[in-house]
Coordinates of C-alpha atoms in Angstrom, one line a residue:
Chain A
M1267 CA 27.6 -28.0 34.1
R1268 CA 24.6 -26.0 32.9
Q1269 CA 21.3 -26.1 34.6
A1270 CA 22.6 -26.8 38.0
G1271 CA 19.9 -24.4 38.8
R1272 CA 17.1 -26.9 38.6
T1273 CA 18.1 -28.4 41.9
L1274 CA 17.6 -25.1 43.7
P1275 CA 14.3 -24.1 45.5
E1276 CA 14.7 -20.5 44.1
F1277 CA 14.9 -21.9 40.6
R1278 CA 11.8 -24.1 41.1
E1279 CA 10.1 -20.9 42.4
L1280 CA 11.0 -19.1 39.2
R1281 CA 9.7 -22.1 37.2
Q1282 CA 6.3 -21.7 39.0
K1283 CA 5.9 -18.4 37.2
H1284 CA 7.7 -19.0 33.9
S1285 CA 8.2 -21.9 31.5
F1286 CA 11.7 -23.3 30.9
W1287 CA 11.8 -21.8 27.4
E1288 CA 10.5 -18.4 28.6
I1289 CA 13.4 -18.3 31.1
C1290 CA 15.8 -19.2 28.3
T1291 CA 14.5 -16.5 25.9
T1292 CA 13.9 -13.6 28.3
P1293 CA 17.3 -12.0 29.1
E1294 CA 16.3 -10.7 32.5
L1295 CA 15.0 -14.2 33.6
A1296 CA 18.0 -16.0 32.1
A1297 CA 20.4 -13.7 34.0
V1298 CA 18.5 -14.3 37.2
A1299 CA 18.7 -18.1 36.7
T1300 CA 22.4 -17.9 35.8
L1301 CA 23.2 -16.1 39.0
Q1302 CA 21.1 -18.3 41.4
P1303 CA 23.8 -21.0 41.9
V1304 CA 26.5 -18.3 42.1
R1305 CA 24.6 -16.5 44.9
R1306 CA 24.0 -19.6 46.9
F1307 CA 27.4 -21.4 46.5
P1308 CA 31.0 -20.1 46.5
L1309 CA 31.4 -21.0 42.8
D1310 CA 34.4 -19.9 40.7
A1311 CA 32.3 -19.3 37.5
A1312 CA 28.8 -19.1 36.1
I1313 CA 27.4 -20.7 33.0
I1314 CA 24.8 -18.8 31.1
F1315 CA 21.3 -20.2 31.6
S1316 CA 20.2 -21.4 28.2
D1317 CA 19.5 -24.6 26.2
I1318 CA 21.2 -26.4 23.4
L1319 CA 18.1 -26.2 21.2
T1320 CA 18.2 -22.4 20.7
I1321 CA 19.7 -23.0 17.3
P1322 CA 17.1 -25.4 15.9
A1323 CA 14.4 -22.9 17.2
A1324 CA 16.2 -20.0 15.5
M1325 CA 16.2 -22.1 12.3
G1326 CA 12.4 -22.1 12.4
L1327 CA 11.8 -25.6 13.9
E1328 CA 9.2 -25.9 16.7
V1329 CA 10.9 -27.0 20.0
Q1330 CA 8.7 -28.2 22.8
F1331 CA 9.5 -29.6 26.2
S1332 CA 6.5 -31.6 27.5
P1333 CA 8.6 -32.7 29.4
G1334 CA 10.6 -34.7 26.9
I1335 CA 12.0 -32.8 23.9
Q1336 CA 9.7 -32.7 20.8
I1337 CA 11.0 -31.0 17.6
S1338 CA 9.0 -30.6 14.5
P1339 CA 9.0 -30.9 11.6
L1340 CA 11.8 -33.5 11.5
V1341 CA 14.6 -33.0 9.1
A1342 CA 14.5 -36.1 6.9
S1343 CA 15.7 -35.3 3.4
A1344 CA 18.2 -33.2 1.4
A1345 CA 15.4 -30.8 0.6
D1346 CA 14.7 -30.4 4.3
V1347 CA 18.3 -29.5 4.9
D1348 CA 18.4 -27.1 2.0
R1349 CA 15.3 -25.3 3.3
L1350 CA 16.9 -24.6 6.7
P1351 CA 18.3 -21.1 7.0
V1352 CA 21.5 -20.3 8.9
P1353 CA 20.0 -18.0 11.5
D1354 CA 21.0 -14.4 11.8
A1355 CA 22.4 -14.8 15.3
G1356 CA 22.4 -11.1 16.1
R1357 CA 18.6 -11.1 15.5
S1358 CA 17.1 -14.4 16.3
L1359 CA 19.5 -15.4 19.1
R1360 CA 20.2 -11.9 20.4
Y1361 CA 18.4 -12.8 23.7
V1362 CA 21.4 -14.9 24.7
A1363 CA 23.8 -12.1 24.1
D1364 CA 21.6 -9.8 26.1
A1365 CA 21.4 -12.4 28.9
L1366 CA 25.2 -12.6 28.9
R1367 CA 25.5 -8.8 29.1
Q1368 CA 23.1 -8.5 31.9
T1369 CA 24.9 -11.3 33.8
R1370 CA 28.2 -9.5 33.2
A1371 CA 26.8 -6.3 34.5
A1372 CA 25.8 -8.0 37.7
V1373 CA 29.0 -9.9 38.4
G1374 CA 31.6 -7.3 37.2
P1375 CA 34.4 -7.7 34.7
D1376 CA 36.5 -10.3 36.4
F1377 CA 34.1 -13.1 37.3
P1378 CA 34.1 -15.9 34.6
V1379 CA 30.8 -16.4 32.8
L1380 CA 30.8 -19.2 30.2
G1381 CA 28.7 -19.3 27.1
F1382 CA 27.8 -22.4 25.2
S1383 CA 26.1 -24.1 22.3
G1384 CA 25.1 -27.6 21.3
A1385 CA 27.6 -29.2 18.9
P1386 CA 26.5 -29.7 15.3
F1387 CA 26.2 -33.5 15.5
T1388 CA 24.2 -33.3 18.7
L1389 CA 21.9 -30.7 17.2
A1390 CA 21.5 -32.8 14.1
V1391 CA 20.5 -35.8 16.2
Y1392 CA 17.7 -33.8 17.8
M1393 CA 16.6 -32.3 14.5
V1394 CA 16.5 -35.7 12.7
E1395 CA 15.3 -37.9 15.6
G1396 CA 12.9 -35.4 17.2
G1397 CA 11.7 -36.6 20.6
G1398 CA 12.5 -40.3 20.7
R1399 CA 16.1 -41.4 20.1
A1400 CA 15.5 -45.1 20.5
G1401 CA 18.6 -46.6 18.9
F1402 CA 19.3 -43.5 16.9
A1403 CA 17.8 -45.3 13.9
R1404 CA 16.9 -42.1 11.9
I1405 CA 20.3 -40.4 12.3
K1406 CA 22.1 -43.6 11.5
S1407 CA 19.9 -44.2 8.5
L1408 CA 20.8 -40.8 7.2
M1409 CA 24.5 -41.2 8.1
Y1410 CA 25.0 -44.5 6.3
G1411 CA 22.3 -44.1 3.6
Q1412 CA 22.7 -40.4 2.7
P1413 CA 26.0 -39.3 4.1
A1414 CA 26.3 -36.2 1.9
T1415 CA 22.9 -35.0 3.2
L1416 CA 24.1 -35.3 6.8
Q1417 CA 27.4 -33.6 5.9
R1418 CA 25.5 -30.7 4.5
L1419 CA 23.3 -30.4 7.6
L1420 CA 26.4 -30.5 9.8
T1421 CA 28.2 -27.8 7.8
K1422 CA 25.2 -25.6 8.0
L1423 CA 24.9 -26.2 11.8
A1424 CA 28.6 -25.5 12.2
D1425 CA 28.2 -22.1 10.6
A1426 CA 25.2 -21.4 12.8
V1427 CA 27.1 -22.4 15.9
A1428 CA 30.2 -20.4 15.0
D1429 CA 28.1 -17.2 14.5
Y1430 CA 26.3 -17.9 17.8
L1431 CA 29.4 -18.5 19.8
G1432 CA 31.1 -15.5 18.2
M1433 CA 28.2 -13.4 19.3
Q1434 CA 28.5 -14.8 22.9
I1435 CA 32.2 -13.9 22.9
E1436 CA 31.4 -10.4 21.8
A1437 CA 28.8 -10.3 24.6
S1438 CA 31.6 -10.9 27.2
A1439 CA 31.7 -14.6 27.6
T1440 CA 34.9 -15.6 29.3
A1441 CA 35.0 -19.0 27.6
V1442 CA 32.6 -20.9 25.4
Q1443 CA 31.7 -24.5 25.5
I1444 CA 30.5 -26.8 22.7
F1445 CA 28.4 -29.6 24.1
D1446 CA 28.4 -32.9 22.1
T1447 CA 25.9 -34.9 24.1
W1448 CA 25.4 -37.6 21.4
A1449 CA 28.8 -37.8 19.7
G1450 CA 29.8 -40.6 22.1
E1451 CA 27.2 -42.8 20.3
L1452 CA 29.6 -42.9 17.2
A1453 CA 32.3 -45.4 16.3
P1454 CA 35.6 -43.5 16.2
E1455 CA 35.7 -43.6 12.4
D1456 CA 32.2 -42.1 12.1
F1457 CA 33.0 -39.5 14.7
T1458 CA 36.0 -38.5 12.6
A1459 CA 34.1 -38.5 9.4
F1460 CA 31.0 -36.6 10.6
A1461 CA 31.0 -35.0 14.1
L1462 CA 34.6 -33.8 14.2
P1463 CA 35.0 -31.8 11.0
A1464 CA 31.9 -29.7 12.0
V1465 CA 33.5 -28.9 15.3
Q1466 CA 36.8 -28.1 13.7
R1467 CA 35.0 -25.7 11.3
I1468 CA 33.6 -23.9 14.3
I1469 CA 36.9 -23.6 16.1
E1470 CA 38.7 -22.4 13.0
R1471 CA 36.3 -19.5 13.0
I1472 CA 36.1 -18.6 16.7
G1473 CA 39.4 -19.9 18.1
G1474 CA 42.4 -17.7 18.6
R1475 CA 40.5 -14.7 20.0
G1476 CA 41.9 -15.2 23.5
V1477 CA 38.6 -16.8 24.6
P1478 CA 39.1 -20.5 25.4
V1479 CA 36.9 -23.0 23.6
I1480 CA 35.9 -26.0 25.7
Y1481 CA 34.7 -29.1 23.7
Y1482 CA 32.7 -31.5 25.8
I1483 CA 31.6 -35.0 24.7
N1484 CA 29.4 -37.2 26.7
S1485 CA 30.9 -40.7 26.7
A1486 CA 34.2 -39.4 25.4
G1487 CA 36.5 -42.2 26.4
N1488 CA 36.6 -43.9 23.0
L1489 CA 37.1 -40.6 21.1
L1490 CA 39.9 -39.0 23.0
E1491 CA 42.4 -38.9 20.2
P1492 CA 40.2 -37.6 17.5
M1493 CA 38.5 -35.2 20.0
D1494 CA 42.0 -33.8 20.6
A1495 CA 42.2 -33.0 16.9
S1496 CA 39.3 -30.6 17.3
G1497 CA 41.5 -27.7 18.1
A1498 CA 39.7 -27.0 21.3
D1499 CA 41.7 -25.4 24.2
V1500 CA 40.1 -27.6 26.8
L1501 CA 38.5 -31.0 26.5
G1502 CA 35.5 -31.7 28.7
V1503 CA 34.9 -35.4 29.5
D1504 CA 32.4 -37.5 31.4
W1505 CA 33.2 -39.6 34.4
R1506 CA 33.3 -42.9 32.5
V1507 CA 36.9 -42.2 31.5
S1508 CA 39.4 -41.3 34.2
L1509 CA 41.4 -38.1 33.8
A1510 CA 44.5 -40.1 34.6
E1511 CA 43.7 -42.0 31.4
V1512 CA 43.1 -38.8 29.4
R1513 CA 46.5 -37.5 30.5
R1514 CA 48.1 -40.8 29.7
R1515 CA 46.7 -40.8 26.2
L1516 CA 46.8 -37.1 25.3
G1517 CA 49.8 -35.9 27.3
E1518 CA 50.5 -34.6 30.7
T1519 CA 49.7 -31.0 29.9
R1520 CA 46.4 -31.3 28.0
A1521 CA 43.8 -29.0 29.6
V1522 CA 40.8 -30.9 30.7
Q1523 CA 37.4 -30.2 32.4
G1524 CA 35.5 -32.7 34.5
N1525 CA 34.6 -35.2 35.6
L1526 CA 33.0 -36.4 38.9
D1527 CA 30.0 -38.7 38.4
P1528 CA 27.1 -36.4 39.4
G1529 CA 25.7 -39.4 41.2
V1530 CA 28.5 -39.1 43.8
L1531 CA 26.7 -36.0 45.1
F1532 CA 24.0 -38.4 46.5
G1533 CA 26.7 -39.8 48.8
P1534 CA 27.8 -38.6 52.2
P1535 CA 30.2 -35.6 52.4
A1536 CA 33.2 -37.8 53.3
L1537 CA 32.8 -39.8 50.1
I1538 CA 32.4 -36.7 48.1
A1539 CA 35.5 -35.2 49.6
A1540 CA 37.5 -38.4 49.0
R1541 CA 36.4 -38.7 45.4
T1542 CA 37.1 -35.1 44.7
A1543 CA 40.6 -35.3 46.1
S1544 CA 41.2 -38.4 44.0
L1545 CA 40.0 -36.5 40.9
V1546 CA 42.2 -33.5 41.5
E1547 CA 45.2 -35.8 42.2
Q1548 CA 44.9 -37.3 38.7
T1549 CA 45.9 -34.0 37.1
K1550 CA 47.8 -32.6 40.1
G1551 CA 45.5 -29.7 39.7
Q1552 CA 47.3 -28.6 36.5
G1553 CA 45.3 -27.4 33.5
H1554 CA 42.1 -28.7 35.1
I1555 CA 38.7 -27.1 35.4
V1556 CA 37.3 -29.2 38.2
N1557 CA 33.6 -30.0 37.4
L1558 CA 31.1 -32.8 37.3
G1559 CA 31.2 -35.1 34.3
H1560 CA 27.6 -34.2 33.3
G1561 CA 24.7 -32.2 34.5
V1562 CA 23.5 -32.2 38.1
H1563 CA 20.6 -34.6 38.7
A1564 CA 17.4 -32.6 39.5
D1565 CA 16.9 -34.2 42.9
T1566 CA 20.5 -33.9 44.1
P1567 CA 20.7 -32.9 47.8
L1568 CA 22.0 -29.3 48.1
E1569 CA 24.4 -30.6 50.8
G1570 CA 26.0 -32.8 48.2
I1571 CA 26.6 -29.8 45.9
A1572 CA 28.0 -27.7 48.8
A1573 CA 30.3 -30.6 49.8
F1574 CA 31.7 -30.9 46.3
I1575 CA 32.5 -27.2 46.0
E1576 CA 34.0 -27.2 49.5
A1577 CA 36.1 -30.3 48.6
V1578 CA 37.4 -28.6 45.5
H1579 CA 38.5 -25.5 47.4
A1580 CA 40.0 -27.7 50.2
C1581 CA 42.4 -29.3 47.7
A1582 CA 45.8 -27.9 48.8
P1583 CA 46.8 -24.9 46.6
L1584 CA 48.9 -26.5 44.0
E1585 CA 52.0 -25.1 42.4
V1586 CA 51.2 -23.8 39.0
A1587 CA 53.6 -24.9 36.3
P1588 CA 55.6 -22.0 35.0
Chain B
M1157 CA 22.3 -60.2 19.2
R1158 CA 19.1 -61.2 20.7
Q1159 CA 15.7 -60.3 19.3
A1160 CA 16.9 -59.9 15.8
G1161 CA 13.5 -61.5 15.2
R1162 CA 11.6 -58.3 15.7
T1163 CA 12.6 -57.1 12.3
L1164 CA 11.1 -60.1 10.6
P1165 CA 7.5 -60.1 9.2
E1166 CA 7.0 -63.7 10.5
F1167 CA 7.9 -62.5 14.0
R1168 CA 5.5 -59.5 13.7
E1169 CA 2.9 -62.0 12.7
L1170 CA 3.6 -64.1 15.8
R1171 CA 3.3 -60.9 17.9
Q1172 CA -0.2 -60.3 16.4
K1173 CA -1.3 -63.4 18.3
H1174 CA 0.9 -63.3 21.4
S1175 CA 2.4 -60.7 23.7
F1176 CA 6.1 -60.4 23.9
W1177 CA 6.1 -61.9 27.4
E1178 CA 3.9 -64.7 26.4
I1179 CA 6.4 -65.7 23.6
C1180 CA 9.2 -65.5 26.1
T1181 CA 7.5 -67.7 28.7
T1182 CA 5.9 -70.3 26.4
P1183 CA 8.6 -72.8 25.3
E1184 CA 6.9 -73.7 22.0
L1185 CA 6.6 -70.0 21.0
A1186 CA 10.1 -69.1 22.2
A1187 CA 11.5 -71.9 20.2
V1188 CA 9.6 -70.8 17.1
A1189 CA 10.8 -67.2 17.5
T1190 CA 14.4 -68.4 18.1
L1191 CA 14.4 -70.3 14.9
Q1192 CA 12.8 -67.6 12.7
P1193 CA 16.1 -65.8 11.9
V1194 CA 17.9 -69.1 11.4
R1195 CA 15.3 -70.3 8.8
R1196 CA 15.4 -67.0 6.9
F1197 CA 19.2 -66.3 6.9
P1198 CA 22.3 -68.5 6.6
L1199 CA 23.3 -67.8 10.2
D1200 CA 26.0 -69.7 12.1
A1201 CA 24.2 -69.8 15.4
A1202 CA 20.9 -69.0 17.2
I1203 CA 20.3 -67.2 20.4
I1204 CA 17.4 -68.3 22.5
F1205 CA 14.4 -65.9 22.4
S1206 CA 14.0 -64.5 25.8
D1207 CA 14.4 -61.4 27.8
I1208 CA 16.9 -60.1 30.5
L1209 CA 14.0 -59.5 32.9
T1210 CA 13.1 -63.1 33.4
I1211 CA 15.0 -63.1 36.7
P1212 CA 13.3 -60.1 38.3
A1213 CA 10.0 -61.7 37.3
A1214 CA 11.1 -65.0 38.9
M1215 CA 11.9 -63.0 42.0
G1216 CA 8.3 -62.0 42.3
L1217 CA 8.5 -58.5 40.8
E1218 CA 5.9 -57.4 38.3
V1219 CA 7.4 -56.8 34.9
Q1220 CA 5.4 -55.0 32.2
F1221 CA 6.2 -53.8 28.7
S1222 CA 3.8 -51.0 27.7
P1223 CA 5.9 -50.5 25.6
G1224 CA 8.6 -49.2 27.9
I1225 CA 9.7 -51.4 30.7
Q1226 CA 7.8 -51.0 34.0
I1227 CA 8.9 -52.9 37.1
S1228 CA 7.1 -52.8 40.4
P1229 CA 7.5 -52.6 43.2
L1230 CA 10.9 -50.9 43.1
V1231 CA 13.7 -52.1 45.2
A1232 CA 14.7 -49.2 47.4
S1233 CA 15.9 -50.4 50.7
A1234 CA 17.9 -53.0 52.5
A1235 CA 14.6 -54.6 53.7
D1236 CA 13.5 -54.8 50.0
V1237 CA 16.7 -56.6 49.1
D1238 CA 16.4 -59.0 52.0
R1239 CA 12.8 -59.8 51.0
L1240 CA 13.8 -60.9 47.5
P1241 CA 14.2 -64.6 47.1
V1242 CA 16.9 -66.2 44.9
P1243 CA 14.5 -68.0 42.5
D1244 CA 14.5 -71.7 42.1
A1245 CA 15.6 -71.7 38.5
G1246 CA 14.5 -75.2 37.8
R1247 CA 10.9 -74.3 38.7
S1248 CA 10.3 -70.6 38.0
L1249 CA 12.6 -70.3 35.0
R1250 CA 12.1 -73.8 33.6
Y1251 CA 10.4 -72.4 30.6
V1252 CA 13.7 -71.1 29.3
A1253 CA 15.3 -74.6 29.7
D1254 CA 12.4 -76.1 27.9
A1255 CA 12.6 -73.6 25.1
L1256 CA 16.3 -74.4 24.7
R1257 CA 15.6 -78.2 24.6
Q1258 CA 12.9 -77.7 22.0
T1259 CA 15.2 -75.5 19.9
R1260 CA 17.9 -78.1 20.2
A1261 CA 15.6 -80.9 19.1
A1262 CA 14.8 -78.8 16.0
V1263 CA 18.4 -77.9 15.0
G1264 CA 20.2 -81.1 15.9
P1265 CA 23.2 -81.6 18.2
D1266 CA 25.8 -79.6 16.3
F1267 CA 24.2 -76.2 15.6
P1268 CA 25.2 -73.6 18.1
V1269 CA 22.4 -72.3 20.3
L1270 CA 23.3 -69.6 22.8
G1271 CA 21.7 -69.0 26.2
F1272 CA 21.9 -65.7 28.0
S1273 CA 21.0 -63.7 31.1
G1274 CA 21.1 -60.1 32.2
A1275 CA 24.2 -59.2 34.3
P1276 CA 23.6 -58.5 38.0
F1277 CA 24.3 -54.8 37.7
T1278 CA 22.0 -54.3 34.8
L1279 CA 19.3 -56.3 36.5
A1280 CA 19.8 -54.1 39.6
V1281 CA 19.4 -51.0 37.5
Y1282 CA 16.0 -52.1 36.2
M1283 CA 14.9 -53.3 39.7
V1284 CA 16.0 -50.0 41.4
E1285 CA 15.1 -47.5 38.7
G1286 CA 11.9 -49.2 37.3
G1287 CA 10.8 -47.7 34.0
G1288 CA 12.6 -44.4 33.8
R1289 CA 16.3 -44.3 34.0
A1290 CA 16.8 -40.6 33.6
G1291 CA 20.3 -40.0 34.9
F1292 CA 20.3 -43.3 36.9
A1293 CA 19.6 -41.2 40.0
R1294 CA 18.1 -44.0 42.1
I1295 CA 20.8 -46.5 41.4
K1296 CA 23.6 -43.9 42.0
S1297 CA 21.9 -42.8 45.1
L1298 CA 22.0 -46.4 46.4
M1299 CA 25.5 -47.0 45.2
Y1300 CA 27.0 -43.9 46.9
G1301 CA 24.6 -43.6 49.8
Q1302 CA 24.1 -47.3 50.8
P1303 CA 26.8 -49.3 49.0
A1304 CA 26.4 -52.3 51.3
T1305 CA 22.8 -52.6 50.3
L1306 CA 23.6 -52.5 46.6
Q1307 CA 26.4 -55.1 47.2
R1308 CA 23.9 -57.4 48.8
L1309 CA 21.5 -57.0 45.9
L1310 CA 24.2 -57.7 43.4
T1311 CA 25.4 -60.9 45.3
K1312 CA 21.9 -62.2 45.4
L1313 CA 21.4 -61.5 41.7
A1314 CA 24.8 -63.2 40.9
D1315 CA 23.6 -66.3 42.6
A1316 CA 20.3 -66.2 40.7
V1317 CA 22.1 -65.7 37.4
A1318 CA 24.6 -68.5 38.0
D1319 CA 21.7 -70.9 38.8
Y1320 CA 19.9 -69.7 35.7
L1321 CA 22.8 -70.0 33.3
G1322 CA 23.8 -73.4 34.8
M1323 CA 20.3 -74.6 34.0
Q1324 CA 20.7 -73.3 30.4
I1325 CA 24.0 -75.1 30.1
E1326 CA 22.4 -78.3 31.2
A1327 CA 19.6 -77.7 28.7
S1328 CA 22.2 -77.8 25.9
A1329 CA 23.2 -74.2 25.4
T1330 CA 26.4 -74.2 23.4
A1331 CA 27.6 -71.0 25.0
V1332 CA 26.0 -68.5 27.5
Q1333 CA 26.1 -64.8 27.3
I1334 CA 25.9 -62.3 30.2
F1335 CA 24.5 -58.9 29.0
D1336 CA 25.6 -55.9 31.0
T1337 CA 23.6 -53.2 29.2
W1338 CA 24.2 -50.5 31.9
A1339 CA 27.6 -51.2 33.3
G1340 CA 29.1 -48.8 30.8
E1341 CA 27.4 -46.1 32.8
L1342 CA 29.9 -46.6 35.6
A1343 CA 33.3 -44.9 36.2
P1344 CA 36.0 -47.7 36.0
E1345 CA 36.5 -47.7 39.8
D1346 CA 32.8 -48.1 40.4
F1347 CA 32.5 -50.9 37.8
T1348 CA 35.4 -52.6 39.6
A1349 CA 33.8 -52.2 43.0
F1350 CA 30.2 -53.1 42.1
A1351 CA 29.5 -54.7 38.7
L1352 CA 32.6 -56.8 38.2
P1353 CA 32.7 -58.9 41.4
A1354 CA 29.1 -60.0 40.7
V1355 CA 30.1 -61.2 37.2
Q1356 CA 33.2 -62.9 38.6
R1357 CA 31.0 -64.7 41.1
I1358 CA 28.9 -66.1 38.3
I1359 CA 31.8 -67.2 36.2
E1360 CA 33.5 -68.9 39.1
R1361 CA 30.4 -71.0 39.4
I1362 CA 29.6 -71.7 35.7
G1363 CA 33.0 -71.4 34.0
G1364 CA 35.2 -74.3 33.3
R1365 CA 32.5 -76.7 32.1
G1366 CA 33.6 -76.5 28.5
V1367 CA 30.8 -74.1 27.7
P1368 CA 32.2 -70.7 26.8
V1369 CA 30.9 -67.7 28.7
I1370 CA 30.6 -64.4 26.8
Y1371 CA 30.5 -61.2 28.8
Y1372 CA 29.0 -58.3 26.9
I1373 CA 29.1 -54.7 28.1
N1374 CA 27.3 -51.9 26.2
S1375 CA 29.7 -48.9 26.1
A1376 CA 32.6 -51.1 27.1
G1377 CA 35.5 -49.0 25.8
N1378 CA 36.4 -47.5 29.2
L1379 CA 36.1 -50.8 31.0
L1380 CA 38.2 -53.1 28.9
E1381 CA 40.9 -53.9 31.4
P1382 CA 38.6 -54.6 34.4
M1383 CA 36.2 -56.4 32.1
D1384 CA 39.1 -58.7 31.1
A1385 CA 39.4 -59.6 34.8
S1386 CA 35.9 -61.1 34.7
G1387 CA 37.1 -64.5 33.8
A1388 CA 34.9 -64.7 30.7
D1389 CA 36.1 -66.7 27.7
V1390 CA 34.9 -64.1 25.2
L1391 CA 34.4 -60.3 25.6
G1392 CA 31.5 -58.8 23.7
V1393 CA 31.8 -55.1 23.0
D1394 CA 29.8 -52.4 21.3
W1395 CA 30.9 -50.5 18.2
R1396 CA 32.1 -47.4 20.0
V1397 CA 35.4 -49.0 20.6
S1398 CA 37.3 -50.6 17.7
L1399 CA 38.3 -54.2 18.0
A1400 CA 41.8 -53.1 16.9
E1401 CA 41.9 -51.1 20.2
V1402 CA 40.6 -54.1 22.2
R1403 CA 43.4 -56.3 20.8
R1404 CA 46.0 -53.5 21.4
R1405 CA 44.9 -53.2 25.0
L1406 CA 44.1 -56.8 25.9
G1407 CA 46.5 -58.7 23.7
E1408 CA 46.4 -60.2 20.3
T1409 CA 44.7 -63.4 21.2
R1410 CA 41.8 -62.2 23.4
A1411 CA 38.6 -63.8 22.1
V1412 CA 36.1 -61.1 21.2
Q1413 CA 32.5 -60.7 19.9
G1414 CA 31.2 -57.8 17.9
N1415 CA 30.9 -55.1 16.9
L1416 CA 29.4 -53.5 13.8
D1417 CA 27.2 -50.5 14.5
P1418 CA 23.7 -51.9 13.9
G1419 CA 23.0 -48.6 12.1
V1420 CA 25.3 -49.6 9.3
L1421 CA 22.6 -52.1 8.2
F1422 CA 20.6 -49.1 7.1
G1423 CA 23.3 -48.3 4.5
P1424 CA 23.7 -49.8 1.0
P1425 CA 25.2 -53.3 0.6
A1426 CA 28.5 -52.0 -0.6
L1427 CA 29.0 -50.0 2.5
I1428 CA 28.0 -52.9 4.7
A1429 CA 30.4 -55.2 2.9
A1430 CA 33.3 -52.7 3.3
R1431 CA 32.6 -52.1 7.0
T1432 CA 32.4 -55.8 7.7
A1433 CA 35.6 -56.5 5.9
S1434 CA 37.3 -53.8 7.8
L1435 CA 35.9 -55.3 11.1
V1436 CA 37.2 -58.8 10.4
E1437 CA 40.5 -57.3 9.3
Q1438 CA 41.0 -55.8 12.8
T1439 CA 41.2 -59.3 14.3
K1440 CA 42.5 -61.2 11.2
G1441 CA 39.4 -63.3 11.9
Q1442 CA 41.2 -65.0 14.9
G1443 CA 39.2 -65.6 18.0
H1444 CA 36.4 -63.4 16.7
I1445 CA 32.6 -64.1 16.8
V1446 CA 31.5 -61.6 14.1
N1447 CA 28.4 -59.8 15.3
L1448 CA 26.7 -56.5 15.6
G1449 CA 27.8 -54.3 18.5
H1450 CA 24.2 -54.2 19.9
G1451 CA 20.7 -55.3 19.0
V1452 CA 19.2 -54.9 15.5
H1453 CA 17.0 -51.8 15.1
A1454 CA 13.4 -52.9 14.7
D1455 CA 13.0 -51.1 11.4
T1456 CA 16.3 -52.4 9.8
P1457 CA 15.8 -53.4 6.2
L1458 CA 16.0 -57.1 5.8
E1459 CA 18.4 -56.6 2.8
G1460 CA 20.8 -54.9 5.2
I1461 CA 20.8 -58.0 7.5
A1462 CA 21.3 -60.3 4.5
A1463 CA 24.1 -58.2 3.2
F1464 CA 25.9 -58.3 6.6
I1465 CA 25.7 -62.1 6.8
E1466 CA 26.8 -62.5 3.2
A1467 CA 29.7 -60.1 3.9
V1468 CA 30.9 -62.1 6.9
H1469 CA 30.8 -65.3 4.9
A1470 CA 32.6 -63.6 2.0
C1471 CA 35.6 -62.8 4.1
A1472 CA 38.3 -65.1 2.8
P1473 CA 38.7 -68.2 4.9
L1474 CA 41.4 -67.4 7.3
E1475 CA 44.1 -69.6 8.6
V1476 CA 43.3 -70.7 12.2
A1477 CA 46.2 -70.3 14.6
P1478 CA 47.4 -73.7 15.8

């Protein structure tokens, strides 16, 4: 998961000198932050250091971290939606492509480096709710009161995300991930009506280039079947649903990513090893990117992270299905 | 759902004169607040005006709303847990029983008045995390690092909740509800190991008295099967899982409560009517307490609430299974 860096002393040192947003938007710094976890731990991939709010910023909204997210002005009406531009990714988001290229130059051609973007619904939540999301009253009000306006916003965001991920693929991303932090807030029928078509629109544009697309939903358990209709190559899920259940509901061969509770890394190494082994057992290690089910807590002990990675590698090499 | 009152002008007027906590702890005021929604809308039941943090307060912790919840001191160690008393409900929580009796006197013997309590795991989260629950790092750290300490805390809270709900039953509650706001944060195996046994312990003590026990989990979809093992008479679920799926997984006769997305009440009356009809259709109106899937947003239009209640009553009278 992204921003594993924030647990590392070397990242905190970088943050002494540069703001979070400065690191995101300065390719040299983003590449340094991307590589910090890879240099410290025997990881099998890196994920570009960035933030899901790059797109709202590129659309001209002001994004602040103080430390909670503050976005202004809020998107509240059809006129607000019409006023938002689809950003020219190659210009206003070029810093992400540059960070990817610099990371690629450092790790060589074969090491996996993942790109990512926020999903349209999640970006819409931030843009409509701003900082506070108590009860998601504003986005729900828009969804049920002015559904066509929300649809237009989601379509515009889908086009922006597709351009953005396409640029990351051209800049050598090995795979790209679409993060839907807030889609799990939706009843299945609303997910299918609003969040899903926007993701499908993205994947229609960027899929099929030989670069896997991972679609992650936080609190995905109620949405597995419609999520599977997204067209993503890999489904990323949080720890609240077991991978055994994902396989039961979506078939034995569905590629998945996840999903240890990041809180487990607070436990002793023996617990971490046991929970990791049980996780891998659920998929028999087939079509499974072993990962946490969400981001690392900032105050996770480094020993816990090391124990998790060691436990993954300790899983007996599994026969790969032909 | 509790605190529907906060959307009402008459409740806001009451709040001009009294703090939230003062209303909770003063039986006359709590009874007034309980009855406000019943006087305004043709509701089929009332729920006592109270808060889930009455138990931590009765255990001697300081509970503040400013406006976010602040609890101090935090429960952080085995010694902290051992120091907490199981409150004498009849003394330190008597104000809730008195509020129930006053409400009962006002509505007469036949109108349903529900009592409630926070569930042990949810109370433990508030007591361990205090105000901020960013990532639930403290409770996870306790769960995975010192599981026996968390178990002891949960057992103590279960005993306190059982006393408290038993007192509410004696004070004429028609049914009692156990709210597990945060259990949906847990992977199924951790729910089964920690949150569930505490609820089972409560229901073993207060079940079977002819007063139904409703167990509500927010984000329940991944926990339906273990939740069903709680022994509760009715399962309350949020809107993120469809009642059709609950019935599919737990059987066609399982009594349920819920689960319209409270955000739907921001929509026009025709949408509210259609979504309500579709909700009732999922259970054929059998063994179903029609309700929202979570609390009413504070700024919900009163017309939306009225439209929901009207829509429920407009559902054709259904044949009751013999």
